[in-house]
Each structure stands twice: as C-alpha cells, then as structure tokens.
Short mmCIF file of C-alpha atoms in Angstrom, two decimals:
data_model
loop_
_atom_site.label_atom_id
_atom_site.label_comp_id
_atom_site.label_asym_id
_atom_site.label_seq_id
_atom_site.Cartn_x
_atom_site.Cartn_y
_atom_site.Cartn_z
CA UNK A 1462 76.77 251.12 4.21
CA UNK A 1463 78.00 250.54 0.62
CA UNK A 1464 75.88 248.63 -1.88
CA UNK A 1465 78.38 246.92 -4.22
CA UNK A 1466 76.96 245.92 -7.61
CA UNK A 1467 79.43 243.20 -8.44
CA UNK A 1468 80.38 240.20 -10.59
CA UNK A 1469 83.50 238.07 -10.47
CA UNK A 1470 85.59 239.99 -13.05
CA UNK A 1471 88.93 241.74 -12.61
CA UNK A 1472 87.09 245.13 -12.23
CA UNK A 1473 84.78 243.59 -9.76
CA UNK A 1474 87.65 242.21 -7.67
CA UNK A 1475 89.11 245.73 -7.34
CA UNK A 1476 86.26 246.78 -5.17
CA UNK A 1477 86.02 243.73 -2.94
CA UNK A 1478 89.73 243.96 -2.33
CA UNK A 1479 89.47 247.68 -1.40
CA UNK A 1480 86.46 247.09 0.82
CA UNK A 1481 88.09 244.12 2.56
CA UNK A 1482 91.31 246.06 3.08
CA UNK A 1483 89.56 249.03 4.66
CA UNK A 1484 86.78 247.33 6.59
CA UNK A 1485 84.11 249.62 5.22
CA UNK A 1486 80.71 247.95 5.63
CA UNK A 1487 79.20 246.74 2.40
CA UNK A 1488 76.71 244.43 0.94
CA UNK A 1489 77.13 242.68 -2.43
CA UNK A 1490 74.39 242.94 -5.02
CA UNK A 1491 75.31 240.32 -7.62
CA UNK A 1492 74.85 241.30 -11.22
CA UNK A 1493 75.22 238.16 -13.38
CA UNK A 1494 76.58 239.65 -16.57
CA UNK A 1495 76.37 236.37 -18.48
CA UNK A 1496 72.61 236.40 -17.98
CA UNK A 1497 72.21 240.05 -18.99
CA UNK A 1498 71.33 241.42 -15.55
CA UNK A 1499 73.47 244.50 -16.30
CA UNK A 1500 70.73 245.67 -18.70
CA UNK A 1501 68.09 245.82 -16.05
CA UNK A 1502 66.70 249.35 -15.93
CA UNK A 1503 67.14 249.57 -12.13
CA UNK A 1504 70.85 248.80 -12.57
CA UNK A 1505 71.13 251.23 -15.52
CA UNK A 1506 69.97 253.99 -13.25
CA UNK A 1507 73.08 253.39 -11.18
CA UNK A 1508 75.47 252.41 -13.93
CA UNK A 1509 74.48 254.03 -17.28
CA UNK A 1510 77.30 252.17 -19.11
CA UNK A 1511 75.73 248.82 -18.10
CA UNK A 1512 78.93 247.60 -16.60
CA UNK A 1513 80.06 246.42 -13.20
CA UNK A 1514 81.16 247.39 -10.66
CA UNK A 1515 79.01 250.16 -9.36
CA UNK A 1516 78.19 251.37 -5.86
CA UNK A 1517 75.56 253.24 -3.91
CA UNK A 1518 77.04 254.96 -0.87
CA UNK A 1519 74.27 255.40 1.66
CA UNK A 1520 76.39 257.73 3.88
CA UNK A 1521 78.19 260.13 1.52
CA UNK A 1522 80.51 262.70 3.01
CA UNK A 1523 78.31 265.63 2.04
CA UNK A 1524 75.44 264.29 4.13
CA UNK A 1525 73.12 264.28 1.15
CA UNK A 1526 71.07 261.51 -0.36
CA UNK A 1527 72.68 258.13 -1.36
CA UNK A 1528 75.38 258.56 -3.93
CA UNK A 1529 75.57 256.22 -6.94
CA UNK A 1530 78.87 255.84 -8.85
CA UNK A 1531 80.11 253.67 -11.75
CA UNK A 1532 83.59 253.05 -13.24
CA UNK A 1533 85.93 251.12 -10.97
CA UNK A 1534 88.77 253.65 -11.02
CA UNK A 1535 86.45 256.55 -10.12
CA UNK A 1536 84.95 254.47 -7.33
CA UNK A 1537 88.34 253.58 -5.86
CA UNK A 1538 89.38 257.23 -5.96
CA UNK A 1539 86.12 258.37 -4.35
CA UNK A 1540 86.31 255.77 -1.49
CA UNK A 1541 90.06 256.30 -0.85
CA UNK A 1542 89.45 260.09 -0.55
CA UNK A 1543 86.36 259.55 1.58
CA UNK A 1544 88.15 257.56 4.24
CA UNK A 1545 91.72 258.93 3.77
CA UNK A 1546 93.19 255.50 3.11
CA UNK A 1547 95.14 253.79 0.32
CA UNK A 1548 96.07 257.04 -1.40
CA UNK A 1549 98.94 259.32 -0.55
CA UNK A 1550 98.26 262.69 1.10
CA UNK A 1551 101.24 264.62 -0.19
CA UNK A 1552 100.18 266.40 -3.41
CA UNK A 1553 102.90 264.95 -5.74
CA UNK A 1554 102.56 261.47 -4.34
CA UNK A 1555 98.77 261.68 -4.74
CA UNK A 1556 99.17 262.70 -8.38
CA UNK A 1557 101.58 259.83 -8.94
CA UNK A 1558 99.00 257.41 -7.53
CA UNK A 1559 96.23 258.94 -9.67
CA UNK A 1560 98.25 258.72 -12.86
CA UNK A 1561 99.05 255.05 -12.26
CA UNK A 1562 95.38 254.43 -11.54
CA UNK A 1563 94.52 256.03 -14.87
CA UNK A 1564 97.34 253.95 -16.55
CA UNK A 1565 95.51 250.80 -15.40
CA UNK A 1566 92.14 252.06 -16.53
CA UNK A 1567 93.36 253.21 -19.97
CA UNK A 1568 96.06 250.64 -20.69
CA UNK A 1569 96.41 247.49 -18.66
CA UNK A 1570 92.68 246.74 -18.30
CA UNK A 1571 91.57 247.45 -21.84
CA UNK A 1572 94.59 245.73 -23.52
CA UNK A 1573 94.48 242.68 -21.27
CA UNK A 1574 90.71 242.50 -21.85
CA UNK A 1575 91.21 242.37 -25.57
CA UNK A 1576 93.85 239.76 -25.04
CA UNK A 1577 91.30 237.67 -23.18
CA UNK A 1578 88.72 238.15 -25.82
CA UNK A 1579 90.75 237.21 -28.85
CA UNK A 1580 92.71 234.38 -27.20
CA UNK A 1581 90.00 232.78 -25.08
CA UNK A 1582 86.55 233.81 -26.28
CA UNK A 1583 86.56 234.71 -29.99
CA UNK A 1584 85.15 231.93 -32.14
CA UNK A 1585 87.31 232.93 -35.08
CA UNK A 1586 90.93 232.87 -34.06
CA UNK A 1587 92.48 235.93 -35.78
CA UNK A 1588 96.33 235.68 -35.60
CA UNK A 1589 96.83 239.44 -36.12
CA UNK A 1590 94.54 240.37 -33.25
CA UNK A 1591 95.86 237.63 -30.96
CA UNK A 1592 99.45 238.70 -31.61
CA UNK A 1593 98.66 242.40 -31.30
CA UNK A 1594 97.18 242.09 -27.80
CA UNK A 1595 99.63 239.45 -26.69
CA UNK A 1596 102.54 241.78 -27.41
CA UNK A 1597 100.84 244.88 -25.97
CA UNK A 1598 100.09 242.95 -22.77
CA UNK A 1599 103.78 242.01 -22.59
CA UNK A 1600 104.82 245.64 -23.11
CA UNK A 1601 102.60 246.74 -20.25
CA UNK A 1602 103.97 243.98 -18.02
CA UNK A 1603 107.38 245.40 -18.90
CA UNK A 1604 106.34 248.94 -17.92
CA UNK A 1605 105.04 247.69 -14.58
CA UNK A 1606 108.09 245.50 -14.04
CA UNK A 1607 110.45 248.47 -14.66
CA UNK A 1608 108.44 250.56 -12.20
CA UNK A 1609 108.55 247.85 -9.55
CA UNK A 1610 112.26 247.47 -9.89
CA UNK A 1611 112.59 250.63 -7.82
CA UNK A 1612 109.35 250.64 -5.84
CA UNK A 1613 107.96 248.02 -3.39
CA UNK A 1614 104.47 248.86 -4.66
CA UNK A 1615 103.53 250.97 -7.62
CA UNK A 1616 103.68 254.32 -5.88
CA UNK A 1617 105.80 253.21 -2.89
CA UNK A 1618 103.21 252.30 -0.21
CA UNK A 1619 100.34 249.91 -1.07
CA UNK A 1620 97.56 251.89 -2.69
CA UNK A 1621 94.56 251.89 -4.98
CA UNK A 1622 97.05 251.86 -7.91
CA UNK A 1623 98.07 248.32 -6.79
CA UNK A 1624 94.48 247.30 -6.12
CA UNK A 1625 93.43 248.42 -9.57
CA UNK A 1626 96.26 246.63 -11.38
CA UNK A 1627 96.55 243.38 -9.44
CA UNK A 1628 93.41 241.63 -10.79
CA UNK A 1629 94.44 242.35 -14.38
CA UNK A 1630 97.88 240.65 -14.14
CA UNK A 1631 96.95 237.12 -15.12
CA UNK A 1632 99.93 235.72 -16.97
CA UNK A 1633 98.51 232.28 -17.63
CA UNK A 1634 95.38 233.63 -19.28
CA UNK A 1635 97.32 236.33 -21.07
CA UNK A 1636 100.10 234.21 -22.65
CA UNK A 1637 102.86 235.77 -20.51
CA UNK A 1638 105.80 234.15 -18.83
CA UNK A 1639 105.90 235.82 -15.41
CA UNK A 1640 109.44 234.62 -14.93
CA UNK A 1641 110.45 237.25 -17.54
CA UNK A 1642 109.19 239.91 -15.16
CA UNK A 1643 110.83 239.26 -11.77
CA UNK A 1644 109.89 242.48 -10.05
CA UNK A 1645 106.24 242.12 -11.23
CA UNK A 1646 106.27 238.49 -9.96
CA UNK A 1647 107.49 239.63 -6.51
CA UNK A 1648 104.77 242.26 -6.36
CA UNK A 1649 102.05 239.92 -7.48
CA UNK A 1650 103.09 237.32 -4.90
CA UNK A 1651 103.15 239.93 -2.12
CA UNK A 1652 99.63 241.18 -2.89
CA UNK A 1653 98.24 237.61 -3.29
CA UNK A 1654 99.48 236.90 0.28
CA UNK A 1655 97.44 239.81 1.75
CA UNK A 1656 94.58 238.52 3.94
CA UNK A 1657 92.15 241.06 2.42
CA UNK A 1658 92.94 239.91 -1.09
CA UNK A 1659 92.53 236.28 -0.03
CA UNK A 1660 89.07 237.14 1.49
CA UNK A 1661 88.03 239.01 -1.58
CA UNK A 1662 88.75 236.03 -3.88
CA UNK A 1663 87.10 233.66 -1.48
CA UNK A 1664 83.99 235.81 -1.55
CA UNK A 1665 84.01 235.56 -5.36
CA UNK A 1666 83.93 231.76 -5.16
CA UNK A 1667 80.80 231.94 -3.09
CA UNK A 1668 79.09 233.99 -5.84
CA UNK A 1669 80.31 232.47 -9.10
CA UNK A 1670 82.65 229.70 -10.08
CA UNK A 1671 81.41 229.15 -13.63
CA UNK A 1672 82.88 230.35 -16.96
CA UNK A 1673 81.74 233.63 -18.39
CA UNK A 1674 80.65 232.07 -21.73
CA UNK A 1675 78.61 228.87 -21.41
CA UNK A 1676 76.41 228.94 -24.47
CA UNK A 1677 75.47 231.05 -27.50
CA UNK A 1678 73.09 233.15 -25.40
CA UNK A 1679 75.76 234.20 -22.90
CA UNK A 1680 78.15 234.92 -25.77
CA UNK A 1681 75.54 237.14 -27.39
CA UNK A 1682 74.87 238.95 -24.07
CA UNK A 1683 78.57 239.57 -23.39
CA UNK A 1684 79.85 240.30 -26.91
CA UNK A 1685 76.89 241.02 -29.12
CA UNK A 1686 75.60 244.35 -27.90
CA UNK A 1687 75.40 247.48 -30.06
CA UNK A 1688 73.86 251.02 -29.97
CA UNK A 1689 70.38 249.55 -29.72
CA UNK A 1690 71.19 248.18 -26.27
CA UNK A 1691 71.28 251.70 -24.79
CA UNK A 1692 68.14 253.05 -26.35
#
C-alpha cells in the first residue's frame, strides 16, 4: 500500500495518473496547501521541502521499514523501477526517459509555474516578468512539439516522461495557442483520452474544486514563506 500525500496541483496529478495507470494500491492523504497543512511537523518528517506530493511505501522492495519519498520526479522513477512499468528497460532508452523526466522537473514545471504566478496570482502585474515566463513557456512548448513530431510519446512508448509533463501543459492558463503546436496538441489529446488520466482528474474533483488563492491568508501561506518557515 502507498500513502500518497496529495493536493490538486500539476505535481500532485502526476502521481494519481501513475498510480491509476499501474493499479498499485494507494490511499490519498490530502494536504491542503492553501491552509498551510504542508507545514505540519508530521508531514515535514516525510517531505522536508514542505511540498506535495510525497509518499510512504509500506512495502518497499528491500523488505525494510516503510520508505518515505518526496519530489514528484524521484517518486515516479522509484515507483516505475519498483514495478518495472512505464520506463524503458534498454539502457539507452531508459536514459532517454530519465533525461526527459529531468527536463520536465527543471524546465517545464518551474517555468510554467512562474508563468502561473505572474499572470494569475501576482497582485502587482509586472510586464517584464509576465513576458519573460510567457515566452519561456512557449519555447518549452516548442521543444516538446519538435520532439513529438517524430515520437508518438516523448520517448516512444508512453512513460513517466509523459506523465510528468502532461499536467504542466495548460495552454489556456499559460497564454499559449495550442494550435501553434500541432504535435503537442495531438499528444495532449491522446493522453487526456486515457482512462487512467480521466480517473485521476475525477479523483481530484472529489478532493478540491476551489481556487488556490481565496483570501489574503491563503496568499500568504502559498507565496509568503521565507527561511523562517523551515526553522
């Protein structure tokens, strides 16, 4: 059994998609990040960066005590290796999958996240910041579109590289015209049609349908933390 510490964010969706795709038994432990539940000491013992998702695997492969993990990319890689699914076996194909997983973690997620912040959440609308992340998101869409021109999925077969990237491709929220990226559009539609993906997003609606920022307190919780938070 996997305990999944989750909230309805793109990084959270990665794990519900993976778990629904593979059929691994899991239970969701909601962490309402707008209310500050990510700073609870019990959660920090599992996720020291006070971010979701995180997991506790109660049946790790080494037969030892329950294994806690944080960081969505690391969790996807761990679980894929554990069950031998959604990651290639051949060494070069495996490395290809890992590098695209890292690409999402280091590029698409952070840049799209800043896009969301400055376009949708920042009180002060800063044209330079908005334009900077709008353009960088478009560049990353272009990188993925070019890749998908010659691959059905990011590394050929459907994998954790696709699962990691899919929730972060949100053209309406990110100021992008998906029609300019036909291969990316085809890929996004194919993944959206997968039953496991549909189940994952349906689960999200049973947990939270509200906006992330509802008042000044939730804004402070999400965007007002500093070094004192981790002391």
